[in-house]
Amino acid sequence: IVVARFDPEISQQSVRAALGYYDPSLTGGYSRTSSDTKGTSAFSGGDLVNTKRDAWNLGVALPLAPTGGAVQLEFENTRVDTNNAFTSFNPTYNSGLTLSLSQPLLRNLLIDSPRQQLRIARKNREISDVQFHATVVNTVASVKGAYYNLIYAIDNLAAARKSLALAKKLLDENEIRVKVGTMAPLDIVTAQAEVAGREEGVIVAENAVANAEDTLKQAIFPQNEPAMWTTRIVPSDRPTAERVPVDVEAAVQAAIENRTDVVAARKGLERSDISLSYARNQLLPD
């Protein structure tokens, strides 16, 4: 469960990454050029005309998630410095502010690649939640199963010991009957073999209890410590055999709606529908 808990968190980070496309982006740039032009006539403005151009550009762009459009604001500022004798103003500044909006009308209107990736990431997040829930349910069921297996092993050991006690009692009775002459000595050998077999059953049952305890310890103890293996587990809650009425139709409906594998498969189909919708949209004119 501790390991599986990271999967929904990883999926959530994928959603954040997909949402990052819609964050506003700020751009800026600066350029400087200098050129020398040798004068070739009286109208050249000088024997050697030097022109320096500095440009500052700043812009911000914001994608629009609902419609797939984009808004962009750009500011351009240029400074020109020259020694041309015919220049009336030096230096000169040229500035411009541009606001633009681009909006798809058919293709990429209802869905585009960024929105497809975002919807798929969100669907994967839902699937991760369902799979984590399934891990929790299966782990809890596994621990419960290990607990009930331990109860069975303990009861089985008690039954094996009772069976051994009965076999020993029968052996004692047969020995008495042989002494009084009402039973053949061969019957004692048969009873002794039965006792040996029951003793073997007790040994096997004791080993089963130890294995069931170890399985349960591995499931419930957080760390592998030496003290863990010497701890005895004594079950206090025992299963009951009470009859419980079951509404079969309601149980089937609940299974269809709540079974984690069915829910995950249904969400997987929804994820495929997103990709299918995007593919169909790309067939439209741009």
PDB file of C-alpha atoms in Angstrom:
ATOM      1  CA  ILE A   1       0.000   0.000   0.000  1.00  0.00           C
ATOM      2  CA  VAL A   2       2.852   2.382   0.811  1.00  0.00           C
ATOM      3  CA  VAL A   3       4.380   1.782  -2.627  1.00  0.00           C
ATOM      4  CA  ALA A   4       1.055   1.940  -4.487  1.00  0.00           C
ATOM      5  CA  ARG A   5       0.233   5.269  -2.831  1.00  0.00           C
ATOM      6  CA  PHE A   6       2.860   6.953  -5.020  1.00  0.00           C
ATOM      7  CA  ASP A   7       1.053   6.084  -8.277  1.00  0.00           C
ATOM      8  CA  PRO A   8      -1.822   8.597  -7.810  1.00  0.00           C
ATOM      9  CA  GLU A   9       0.706  11.242  -6.799  1.00  0.00           C
ATOM     10  CA  ILE A  10       2.748  10.582  -9.934  1.00  0.00           C
ATOM     11  CA  SER A  11      -0.412  10.789 -12.042  1.00  0.00           C
ATOM     12  CA  GLN A  12      -1.296  14.090 -10.388  1.00  0.00           C
ATOM     13  CA  GLN A  13       2.096  15.483 -11.373  1.00  0.00           C
ATOM     14  CA  SER A  14       1.356  14.439 -14.964  1.00  0.00           C
ATOM     15  CA  VAL A  15      -1.841  16.503 -14.771  1.00  0.00           C
ATOM     16  CA  ARG A  16       0.169  19.472 -13.522  1.00  0.00           C
ATOM     17  CA  ALA A  17       2.615  19.027 -16.383  1.00  0.00           C
ATOM     18  CA  ALA A  18      -0.240  19.029 -18.908  1.00  0.00           C
ATOM     19  CA  LEU A  19      -1.737  22.150 -17.304  1.00  0.00           C
ATOM     20  CA  GLY A  20       1.628  23.859 -17.654  1.00  0.00           C
ATOM     21  CA  TYR A  21       0.917  24.380 -21.355  1.00  0.00           C
ATOM     22  CA  TYR A  22      -1.736  26.952 -20.392  1.00  0.00           C
ATOM     23  CA  ASP A  23       0.548  28.999 -18.191  1.00  0.00           C
ATOM     24  CA  PRO A  24       1.317  32.450 -19.648  1.00  0.00           C
ATOM     25  CA  SER A  25       4.721  32.622 -21.282  1.00  0.00           C
ATOM     26  CA  LEU A  26       6.870  35.739 -21.177  1.00  0.00           C
ATOM     27  CA  THR A  27       9.455  36.357 -23.888  1.00  0.00           C
ATOM     28  CA  GLY A  28      12.046  39.053 -24.225  1.00  0.00           C
ATOM     29  CA  GLY A  29      14.874  39.842 -26.583  1.00  0.00           C
ATOM     30  CA  TYR A  30      17.547  42.403 -27.240  1.00  0.00           C
ATOM     31  CA  SER A  31      19.655  42.870 -30.362  1.00  0.00           C
ATOM     32  CA  ARG A  32      22.278  45.420 -31.407  1.00  0.00           C
ATOM     33  CA  THR A  33      23.674  45.899 -34.900  1.00  0.00           C
ATOM     34  CA  SER A  34      26.173  48.352 -36.303  1.00  0.00           C
ATOM     35  CA  SER A  35      26.915  48.990 -39.978  1.00  0.00           C
ATOM     36  CA  ASP A  36      29.283  51.289 -41.867  1.00  0.00           C
ATOM     37  CA  THR A  37      28.438  52.515 -45.366  1.00  0.00           C
ATOM     38  CA  LYS A  38      31.022  54.357 -47.426  1.00  0.00           C
ATOM     39  CA  GLY A  39      29.726  57.490 -49.066  1.00  0.00           C
ATOM     40  CA  THR A  40      29.519  57.377 -52.875  1.00  0.00           C
ATOM     41  CA  SER A  41      27.918  60.747 -53.596  1.00  0.00           C
ATOM     42  CA  ALA A  42      27.132  64.101 -52.063  1.00  0.00           C
ATOM     43  CA  PHE A  43      23.792  62.727 -50.962  1.00  0.00           C
ATOM     44  CA  SER A  44      25.239  59.801 -48.991  1.00  0.00           C
ATOM     45  CA  GLY A  45      25.276  61.848 -45.805  1.00  0.00           C
ATOM     46  CA  GLY A  46      28.988  61.563 -45.199  1.00  0.00           C
ATOM     47  CA  ASP A  47      32.173  59.866 -46.257  1.00  0.00           C
ATOM     48  CA  LEU A  48      31.495  56.964 -43.870  1.00  0.00           C
ATOM     49  CA  VAL A  49      27.975  56.631 -42.535  1.00  0.00           C
ATOM     50  CA  ASN A  50      27.678  54.618 -39.324  1.00  0.00           C
ATOM     51  CA  THR A  51      24.300  53.311 -38.270  1.00  0.00           C
ATOM     52  CA  LYS A  52      23.623  51.626 -34.934  1.00  0.00           C
ATOM     53  CA  ARG A  53      20.340  49.859 -34.296  1.00  0.00           C
ATOM     54  CA  ASP A  54      19.184  48.639 -30.867  1.00  0.00           C
ATOM     55  CA  ALA A  55      15.982  46.605 -30.547  1.00  0.00           C
ATOM     56  CA  TRP A  56      14.128  45.636 -27.391  1.00  0.00           C
ATOM     57  CA  ASN A  57      11.258  43.185 -27.735  1.00  0.00           C
ATOM     58  CA  LEU A  58       8.925  41.992 -24.986  1.00  0.00           C
ATOM     59  CA  GLY A  59       5.932  39.727 -25.344  1.00  0.00           C
ATOM     60  CA  VAL A  60       3.473  37.626 -23.379  1.00  0.00           C
ATOM     61  CA  ALA A  61       1.328  34.774 -24.749  1.00  0.00           C
ATOM     62  CA  LEU A  62      -1.608  33.057 -23.080  1.00  0.00           C
ATOM     63  CA  PRO A  63      -3.236  29.910 -24.533  1.00  0.00           C
ATOM     64  CA  LEU A  64      -6.999  29.690 -24.041  1.00  0.00           C
ATOM     65  CA  ALA A  65      -7.966  26.272 -22.699  1.00  0.00           C
ATOM     66  CA  PRO A  66     -11.740  26.382 -23.400  1.00  0.00           C
ATOM     67  CA  THR A  67     -11.493  27.287 -27.103  1.00  0.00           C
ATOM     68  CA  GLY A  68      -7.979  26.321 -28.167  1.00  0.00           C
ATOM     69  CA  GLY A  69      -7.135  29.890 -29.116  1.00  0.00           C
ATOM     70  CA  ALA A  70      -4.290  32.088 -27.963  1.00  0.00           C
ATOM     71  CA  VAL A  71      -3.843  35.729 -26.989  1.00  0.00           C
ATOM     72  CA  GLN A  72      -0.492  37.404 -27.585  1.00  0.00           C
ATOM     73  CA  LEU A  73       0.720  40.861 -26.604  1.00  0.00           C
ATOM     74  CA  GLU A  74       3.995  42.145 -28.077  1.00  0.00           C
ATOM     75  CA  PHE A  75       5.905  45.365 -27.503  1.00  0.00           C
ATOM     76  CA  GLU A  76       8.686  46.326 -29.906  1.00  0.00           C
ATOM     77  CA  ASN A  77      11.022  49.270 -29.391  1.00  0.00           C
ATOM     78  CA  THR A  78      13.829  50.203 -31.774  1.00  0.00           C
ATOM     79  CA  ARG A  79      16.486  52.922 -31.401  1.00  0.00           C
ATOM     80  CA  VAL A  80      18.486  54.062 -34.419  1.00  0.00           C
ATOM     81  CA  ASP A  81      21.613  56.201 -34.040  1.00  0.00           C
ATOM     82  CA  THR A  82      23.480  57.431 -37.139  1.00  0.00           C
ATOM     83  CA  ASN A  83      25.904  60.128 -38.202  1.00  0.00           C
ATOM     84  CA  ASN A  84      24.141  60.670 -41.515  1.00  0.00           C
ATOM     85  CA  ALA A  85      24.138  64.414 -42.151  1.00  0.00           C
ATOM     86  CA  PHE A  86      20.670  64.302 -43.724  1.00  0.00           C
ATOM     87  CA  THR A  87      19.012  62.767 -40.655  1.00  0.00           C
ATOM     88  CA  SER A  88      16.620  65.264 -39.067  1.00  0.00           C
ATOM     89  CA  PHE A  89      16.263  63.460 -35.731  1.00  0.00           C
ATOM     90  CA  ASN A  90      19.042  61.479 -34.143  1.00  0.00           C
ATOM     91  CA  PRO A  91      18.604  59.155 -32.417  1.00  0.00           C
ATOM     92  CA  THR A  92      15.147  58.006 -33.533  1.00  0.00           C
ATOM     93  CA  TYR A  93      12.806  55.675 -31.682  1.00  0.00           C
ATOM     94  CA  ASN A  94      10.167  53.449 -33.225  1.00  0.00           C
ATOM     95  CA  SER A  95       7.796  51.634 -30.861  1.00  0.00           C
ATOM     96  CA  GLY A  96       4.867  49.349 -31.483  1.00  0.00           C
ATOM     97  CA  LEU A  97       2.321  47.518 -29.332  1.00  0.00           C
ATOM     98  CA  THR A  98       0.509  44.585 -30.916  1.00  0.00           C
ATOM     99  CA  LEU A  99      -2.378  42.602 -29.469  1.00  0.00           C
ATOM    100  CA  SER A 100      -3.387  39.517 -31.428  1.00  0.00           C
ATOM    101  CA  LEU A 101      -5.945  36.769 -30.986  1.00  0.00           C
ATOM    102  CA  SER A 102      -5.891  33.482 -32.894  1.00  0.00           C
ATOM    103  CA  GLN A 103      -8.892  31.208 -32.738  1.00  0.00           C
ATOM    104  CA  PRO A 104      -9.447  27.910 -34.636  1.00  0.00           C
ATOM    105  CA  LEU A 105     -12.931  27.636 -36.107  1.00  0.00           C
ATOM    106  CA  LEU A 106     -13.113  23.961 -37.060  1.00  0.00           C
ATOM    107  CA  ARG A 107     -10.021  21.868 -36.464  1.00  0.00           C
ATOM    108  CA  ASN A 108      -8.707  22.200 -32.875  1.00  0.00           C
ATOM    109  CA  LEU A 109     -11.829  24.089 -31.772  1.00  0.00           C
ATOM    110  CA  LEU A 110     -13.364  21.455 -29.485  1.00  0.00           C
ATOM    111  CA  ILE A 111     -10.169  19.520 -28.824  1.00  0.00           C
ATOM    112  CA  ASP A 112      -6.527  19.858 -29.731  1.00  0.00           C
ATOM    113  CA  SER A 113      -3.321  18.094 -28.775  1.00  0.00           C
ATOM    114  CA  PRO A 114      -2.748  19.962 -25.457  1.00  0.00           C
ATOM    115  CA  ARG A 115      -6.349  19.444 -24.345  1.00  0.00           C
ATOM    116  CA  GLN A 116      -6.172  15.805 -25.405  1.00  0.00           C
ATOM    117  CA  GLN A 117      -3.067  15.281 -23.274  1.00  0.00           C
ATOM    118  CA  LEU A 118      -4.676  17.099 -20.343  1.00  0.00           C
ATOM    119  CA  ARG A 119      -7.865  15.026 -20.495  1.00  0.00           C
ATOM    120  CA  ILE A 120      -5.896  11.800 -20.812  1.00  0.00           C
ATOM    121  CA  ALA A 121      -3.707  12.808 -17.855  1.00  0.00           C
ATOM    122  CA  ARG A 122      -6.811  13.469 -15.760  1.00  0.00           C
ATOM    123  CA  LYS A 123      -8.322  10.163 -16.806  1.00  0.00           C
ATOM    124  CA  ASN A 124      -5.081   8.386 -15.903  1.00  0.00           C
ATOM    125  CA  ARG A 125      -5.301  10.101 -12.517  1.00  0.00           C
ATOM    126  CA  GLU A 126      -8.777   8.629 -12.018  1.00  0.00           C
ATOM    127  CA  ILE A 127      -7.543   5.193 -13.083  1.00  0.00           C
ATOM    128  CA  SER A 128      -4.639   5.448 -10.622  1.00  0.00           C
ATOM    129  CA  ASP A 129      -7.100   6.206  -7.820  1.00  0.00           C
ATOM    130  CA  VAL A 130      -9.165   3.155  -8.744  1.00  0.00           C
ATOM    131  CA  GLN A 131      -6.076   0.946  -8.951  1.00  0.00           C
ATOM    132  CA  PHE A 132      -4.856   2.208  -5.580  1.00  0.00           C
ATOM    133  CA  HIS A 133      -8.276   1.443  -4.109  1.00  0.00           C
ATOM    134  CA  ALA A 134      -8.025  -2.050  -5.618  1.00  0.00           C
ATOM    135  CA  THR A 135      -4.594  -2.514  -4.021  1.00  0.00           C
ATOM    136  CA  VAL A 136      -5.990  -1.537  -0.632  1.00  0.00           C
ATOM    137  CA  VAL A 137      -9.005  -3.832  -0.989  1.00  0.00           C
ATOM    138  CA  ASN A 138      -6.906  -6.781  -2.172  1.00  0.00           C
ATOM    139  CA  THR A 139      -4.310  -6.255   0.557  1.00  0.00           C
ATOM    140  CA  VAL A 140      -6.936  -6.099   3.282  1.00  0.00           C
ATOM    141  CA  ALA A 141      -8.632  -9.211   1.869  1.00  0.00           C
ATOM    142  CA  SER A 142      -5.273 -10.996   1.772  1.00  0.00           C
ATOM    143  CA  VAL A 143      -4.575 -10.141   5.409  1.00  0.00           C
ATOM    144  CA  LYS A 144      -8.059 -11.282   6.409  1.00  0.00           C
ATOM    145  CA  GLY A 145      -7.483 -14.509   4.526  1.00  0.00           C
ATOM    146  CA  ALA A 146      -4.180 -15.037   6.335  1.00  0.00           C
ATOM    147  CA  TYR A 147      -5.939 -14.395   9.654  1.00  0.00           C
ATOM    148  CA  TYR A 148      -8.672 -16.946   8.951  1.00  0.00           C
ATOM    149  CA  ASN A 149      -6.087 -19.438   7.696  1.00  0.00           C
ATOM    150  CA  LEU A 150      -4.371 -19.136  11.066  1.00  0.00           C
ATOM    151  CA  ILE A 151      -7.681 -19.837  12.832  1.00  0.00           C
ATOM    152  CA  TYR A 152      -8.179 -22.875  10.613  1.00  0.00           C
ATOM    153  CA  ALA A 153      -4.647 -24.109  11.329  1.00  0.00           C
ATOM    154  CA  ILE A 154      -5.164 -23.700  15.088  1.00  0.00           C
ATOM    155  CA  ASP A 155      -8.499 -25.553  14.987  1.00  0.00           C
ATOM    156  CA  ASN A 156      -6.986 -28.220  12.788  1.00  0.00           C
ATOM    157  CA  LEU A 157      -4.155 -28.689  15.320  1.00  0.00           C
ATOM    158  CA  ALA A 158      -6.712 -29.030  18.139  1.00  0.00           C
ATOM    159  CA  ALA A 159      -8.595 -31.647  16.125  1.00  0.00           C
ATOM    160  CA  ALA A 160      -5.345 -33.528  15.402  1.00  0.00           C
ATOM    161  CA  ARG A 161      -4.464 -33.594  19.105  1.00  0.00           C
ATOM    162  CA  LYS A 162      -7.925 -34.879  19.999  1.00  0.00           C
ATOM    163  CA  SER A 163      -7.571 -37.531  17.338  1.00  0.00           C
ATOM    164  CA  LEU A 164      -4.187 -38.527  18.808  1.00  0.00           C
ATOM    165  CA  ALA A 165      -5.699 -38.722  22.284  1.00  0.00           C
ATOM    166  CA  LEU A 166      -8.475 -41.028  21.020  1.00  0.00           C
ATOM    167  CA  ALA A 167      -5.914 -43.206  19.242  1.00  0.00           C
ATOM    168  CA  LYS A 168      -3.861 -43.520  22.461  1.00  0.00           C
ATOM    169  CA  LYS A 169      -7.007 -44.331  24.426  1.00  0.00           C
ATOM    170  CA  LEU A 170      -7.868 -47.050  21.914  1.00  0.00           C
ATOM    171  CA  LEU A 171      -4.323 -48.434  22.193  1.00  0.00           C
ATOM    172  CA  ASP A 172      -4.622 -48.622  25.988  1.00  0.00           C
ATOM    173  CA  GLU A 173      -7.965 -50.398  25.706  1.00  0.00           C
ATOM    174  CA  ASN A 174      -6.567 -52.872  23.173  1.00  0.00           C
ATOM    175  CA  GLU A 175      -3.638 -53.653  25.451  1.00  0.00           C
ATOM    176  CA  ILE A 176      -6.090 -54.461  28.268  1.00  0.00           C
ATOM    177  CA  ARG A 177      -8.156 -56.676  25.978  1.00  0.00           C
ATOM    178  CA  VAL A 178      -5.020 -58.567  24.877  1.00  0.00           C
ATOM    179  CA  LYS A 179      -4.046 -59.178  28.494  1.00  0.00           C
ATOM    180  CA  VAL A 180      -7.465 -60.638  29.309  1.00  0.00           C
ATOM    181  CA  GLY A 181      -7.389 -62.686  26.118  1.00  0.00           C
ATOM    182  CA  THR A 182     -10.311 -61.097  24.298  1.00  0.00           C
ATOM    183  CA  MET A 183      -8.200 -59.634  21.489  1.00  0.00           C
ATOM    184  CA  ALA A 184      -5.296 -60.822  19.370  1.00  0.00           C
ATOM    185  CA  PRO A 185      -1.848 -59.209  19.850  1.00  0.00           C
ATOM    186  CA  LEU A 186      -1.885 -58.126  16.209  1.00  0.00           C
ATOM    187  CA  ASP A 187      -4.556 -55.582  17.045  1.00  0.00           C
ATOM    188  CA  ILE A 188      -2.089 -53.839  19.355  1.00  0.00           C
ATOM    189  CA  VAL A 189       0.311 -53.353  16.431  1.00  0.00           C
ATOM    190  CA  THR A 190      -2.500 -51.890  14.364  1.00  0.00           C
ATOM    191  CA  ALA A 191      -3.396 -49.469  17.162  1.00  0.00           C
ATOM    192  CA  GLN A 192       0.263 -48.498  17.602  1.00  0.00           C
ATOM    193  CA  ALA A 193       0.504 -47.742  13.878  1.00  0.00           C
ATOM    194  CA  GLU A 194      -2.614 -45.614  14.164  1.00  0.00           C
ATOM    195  CA  VAL A 195      -1.101 -43.676  17.080  1.00  0.00           C
ATOM    196  CA  ALA A 196       2.082 -43.081  15.076  1.00  0.00           C
ATOM    197  CA  GLY A 197       0.030 -41.811  12.167  1.00  0.00           C
ATOM    198  CA  ARG A 198      -1.920 -39.466  14.438  1.00  0.00           C
ATOM    199  CA  GLU A 199       1.354 -38.181  15.941  1.00  0.00           C
ATOM    200  CA  GLU A 200       2.560 -37.394  12.440  1.00  0.00           C
ATOM    201  CA  GLY A 201      -0.679 -35.500  11.841  1.00  0.00           C
ATOM    202  CA  VAL A 202      -0.079 -33.414  14.974  1.00  0.00           C
ATOM    203  CA  ILE A 203       3.447 -32.559  13.815  1.00  0.00           C
ATOM    204  CA  VAL A 204       2.148 -31.528  10.371  1.00  0.00           C
ATOM    205  CA  ALA A 205      -0.622 -29.445  11.988  1.00  0.00           C
ATOM    206  CA  GLU A 206       1.880 -27.696  14.293  1.00  0.00           C
ATOM    207  CA  ASN A 207       4.017 -26.837  11.294  1.00  0.00           C
ATOM    208  CA  ALA A 208       0.943 -25.466   9.495  1.00  0.00           C
ATOM    209  CA  VAL A 209       0.185 -23.213  12.481  1.00  0.00           C
ATOM    210  CA  ALA A 210       3.753 -21.886  12.465  1.00  0.00           C
ATOM    211  CA  ASN A 211       3.595 -21.191   8.717  1.00  0.00           C
ATOM    212  CA  ALA A 212       0.208 -19.463   9.054  1.00  0.00           C
ATOM    213  CA  GLU A 213       1.592 -17.289  11.854  1.00  0.00           C
ATOM    214  CA  ASP A 214       4.625 -16.343   9.770  1.00  0.00           C
ATOM    215  CA  THR A 215       2.429 -15.423   6.801  1.00  0.00           C
ATOM    216  CA  LEU A 216       0.283 -13.178   8.990  1.00  0.00           C
ATOM    217  CA  LYS A 217       3.349 -11.621  10.633  1.00  0.00           C
ATOM    218  CA  GLN A 218       4.787 -10.699   7.250  1.00  0.00           C
ATOM    219  CA  ALA A 219       1.539  -8.897   6.427  1.00  0.00           C
ATOM    220  CA  ILE A 220       0.957  -6.934   9.649  1.00  0.00           C
ATOM    221  CA  PHE A 221       4.415  -6.152  11.035  1.00  0.00           C
ATOM    222  CA  PRO A 222       5.967  -3.006   9.493  1.00  0.00           C
ATOM    223  CA  GLN A 223       9.588  -4.108   9.877  1.00  0.00           C
ATOM    224  CA  ASN A 224      11.487  -7.372   9.805  1.00  0.00           C
ATOM    225  CA  GLU A 225      12.742  -7.537  13.379  1.00  0.00           C
ATOM    226  CA  PRO A 226      13.917 -10.609  15.342  1.00  0.00           C
ATOM    227  CA  ALA A 227      11.291 -10.030  18.052  1.00  0.00           C
ATOM    228  CA  MET A 228       8.593 -10.331  15.416  1.00  0.00           C
ATOM    229  CA  TRP A 229       9.324 -14.004  14.763  1.00  0.00           C
ATOM    230  CA  THR A 230       9.138 -14.953  18.441  1.00  0.00           C
ATOM    231  CA  THR A 231       5.787 -13.229  18.989  1.00  0.00           C
ATOM    232  CA  ARG A 232       2.780 -15.519  19.233  1.00  0.00           C
ATOM    233  CA  ILE A 233      -0.437 -14.493  17.531  1.00  0.00           C
ATOM    234  CA  VAL A 234      -3.621 -15.571  19.324  1.00  0.00           C
ATOM    235  CA  PRO A 235      -6.767 -14.841  17.265  1.00  0.00           C
ATOM    236  CA  SER A 236      -9.575 -13.294  19.301  1.00  0.00           C
ATOM    237  CA  ASP A 237     -12.250 -12.733  16.623  1.00  0.00           C
ATOM    238  CA  ARG A 238     -13.650 -15.843  15.004  1.00  0.00           C
ATOM    239  CA  PRO A 239     -15.826 -16.114  11.891  1.00  0.00           C
ATOM    240  CA  THR A 240     -19.505 -16.845  12.283  1.00  0.00           C
ATOM    241  CA  ALA A 241     -21.744 -19.125  10.270  1.00  0.00           C
ATOM    242  CA  GLU A 242     -24.861 -16.983  10.363  1.00  0.00           C
ATOM    243  CA  ARG A 243     -26.973 -17.013   7.224  1.00  0.00           C
ATOM    244  CA  VAL A 244     -27.103 -13.660   5.441  1.00  0.00           C
ATOM    245  CA  PRO A 245     -29.829 -12.932   2.880  1.00  0.00           C
ATOM    246  CA  VAL A 246     -28.405 -11.752  -0.436  1.00  0.00           C
ATOM    247  CA  ASP A 247     -30.226  -9.747  -3.105  1.00  0.00           C
ATOM    248  CA  VAL A 248     -28.584 -11.268  -6.173  1.00  0.00           C
ATOM    249  CA  GLU A 249     -29.705  -8.582  -8.631  1.00  0.00           C
ATOM    250  CA  ALA A 250     -28.563  -5.767  -6.342  1.00  0.00           C
ATOM    251  CA  ALA A 251     -25.260  -7.546  -5.721  1.00  0.00           C
ATOM    252  CA  VAL A 252     -24.622  -7.918  -9.458  1.00  0.00           C
ATOM    253  CA  GLN A 253     -25.495  -4.264 -10.039  1.00  0.00           C
ATOM    254  CA  ALA A 254     -23.187  -3.186  -7.221  1.00  0.00           C
ATOM    255  CA  ALA A 255     -20.412  -5.329  -8.685  1.00  0.00           C
ATOM    256  CA  ILE A 256     -20.828  -3.725 -12.117  1.00  0.00           C
ATOM    257  CA  GLU A 257     -20.760  -0.238 -10.630  1.00  0.00           C
ATOM    258  CA  ASN A 258     -18.107  -0.672  -7.940  1.00  0.00           C
ATOM    259  CA  ARG A 259     -15.757  -3.483  -8.928  1.00  0.00           C
ATOM    260  CA  THR A 260     -12.382  -1.836  -9.326  1.00  0.00           C
ATOM    261  CA  ASP A 261     -11.392  -3.820 -12.412  1.00  0.00           C
ATOM    262  CA  VAL A 262     -14.690  -2.984 -14.141  1.00  0.00           C
ATOM    263  CA  VAL A 263     -14.434   0.699 -13.177  1.00  0.00           C
ATOM    264  CA  ALA A 264     -10.815   0.856 -14.388  1.00  0.00           C
ATOM    265  CA  ALA A 265     -11.758  -0.808 -17.677  1.00  0.00           C
ATOM    266  CA  ARG A 266     -14.649   1.633 -18.138  1.00  0.00           C
ATOM    267  CA  LYS A 267     -12.342   4.600 -17.549  1.00  0.00           C
ATOM    268  CA  GLY A 268      -9.848   3.055 -19.980  1.00  0.00           C
ATOM    269  CA  LEU A 269     -12.585   3.129 -22.634  1.00  0.00           C
ATOM    270  CA  GLU A 270     -13.279   6.766 -21.814  1.00  0.00           C
ATOM    271  CA  ARG A 271      -9.576   7.495 -22.265  1.00  0.00           C
ATOM    272  CA  SER A 272      -9.660   5.826 -25.681  1.00  0.00           C
ATOM    273  CA  ASP A 273     -12.722   7.899 -26.603  1.00  0.00           C
ATOM    274  CA  ILE A 274     -10.688  11.057 -25.951  1.00  0.00           C
ATOM    275  CA  SER A 275      -8.027   9.967 -28.441  1.00  0.00           C
ATOM    276  CA  LEU A 276     -10.735   8.965 -30.929  1.00  0.00           C
ATOM    277  CA  SER A 277     -12.422  12.362 -30.597  1.00  0.00           C
ATOM    278  CA  TYR A 278      -9.107  14.106 -31.224  1.00  0.00           C
ATOM    279  CA  ALA A 279      -8.408  11.973 -34.292  1.00  0.00           C
ATOM    280  CA  ARG A 280     -11.824  12.792 -35.761  1.00  0.00           C
ATOM    281  CA  ASN A 281     -11.327  16.488 -35.089  1.00  0.00           C
ATOM    282  CA  GLN A 282      -8.067  16.464 -37.018  1.00  0.00           C
ATOM    283  CA  LEU A 283     -10.006  15.504 -40.147  1.00  0.00           C
ATOM    284  CA  LEU A 284     -11.729  18.914 -40.189  1.00  0.00           C
ATOM    285  CA  PRO A 285     -10.413  21.829 -42.292  1.00  0.00           C
ATOM    286  CA  ASP A 286      -7.941  24.132 -40.644  1.00  0.00           C
TER     287      ASP A 286
END
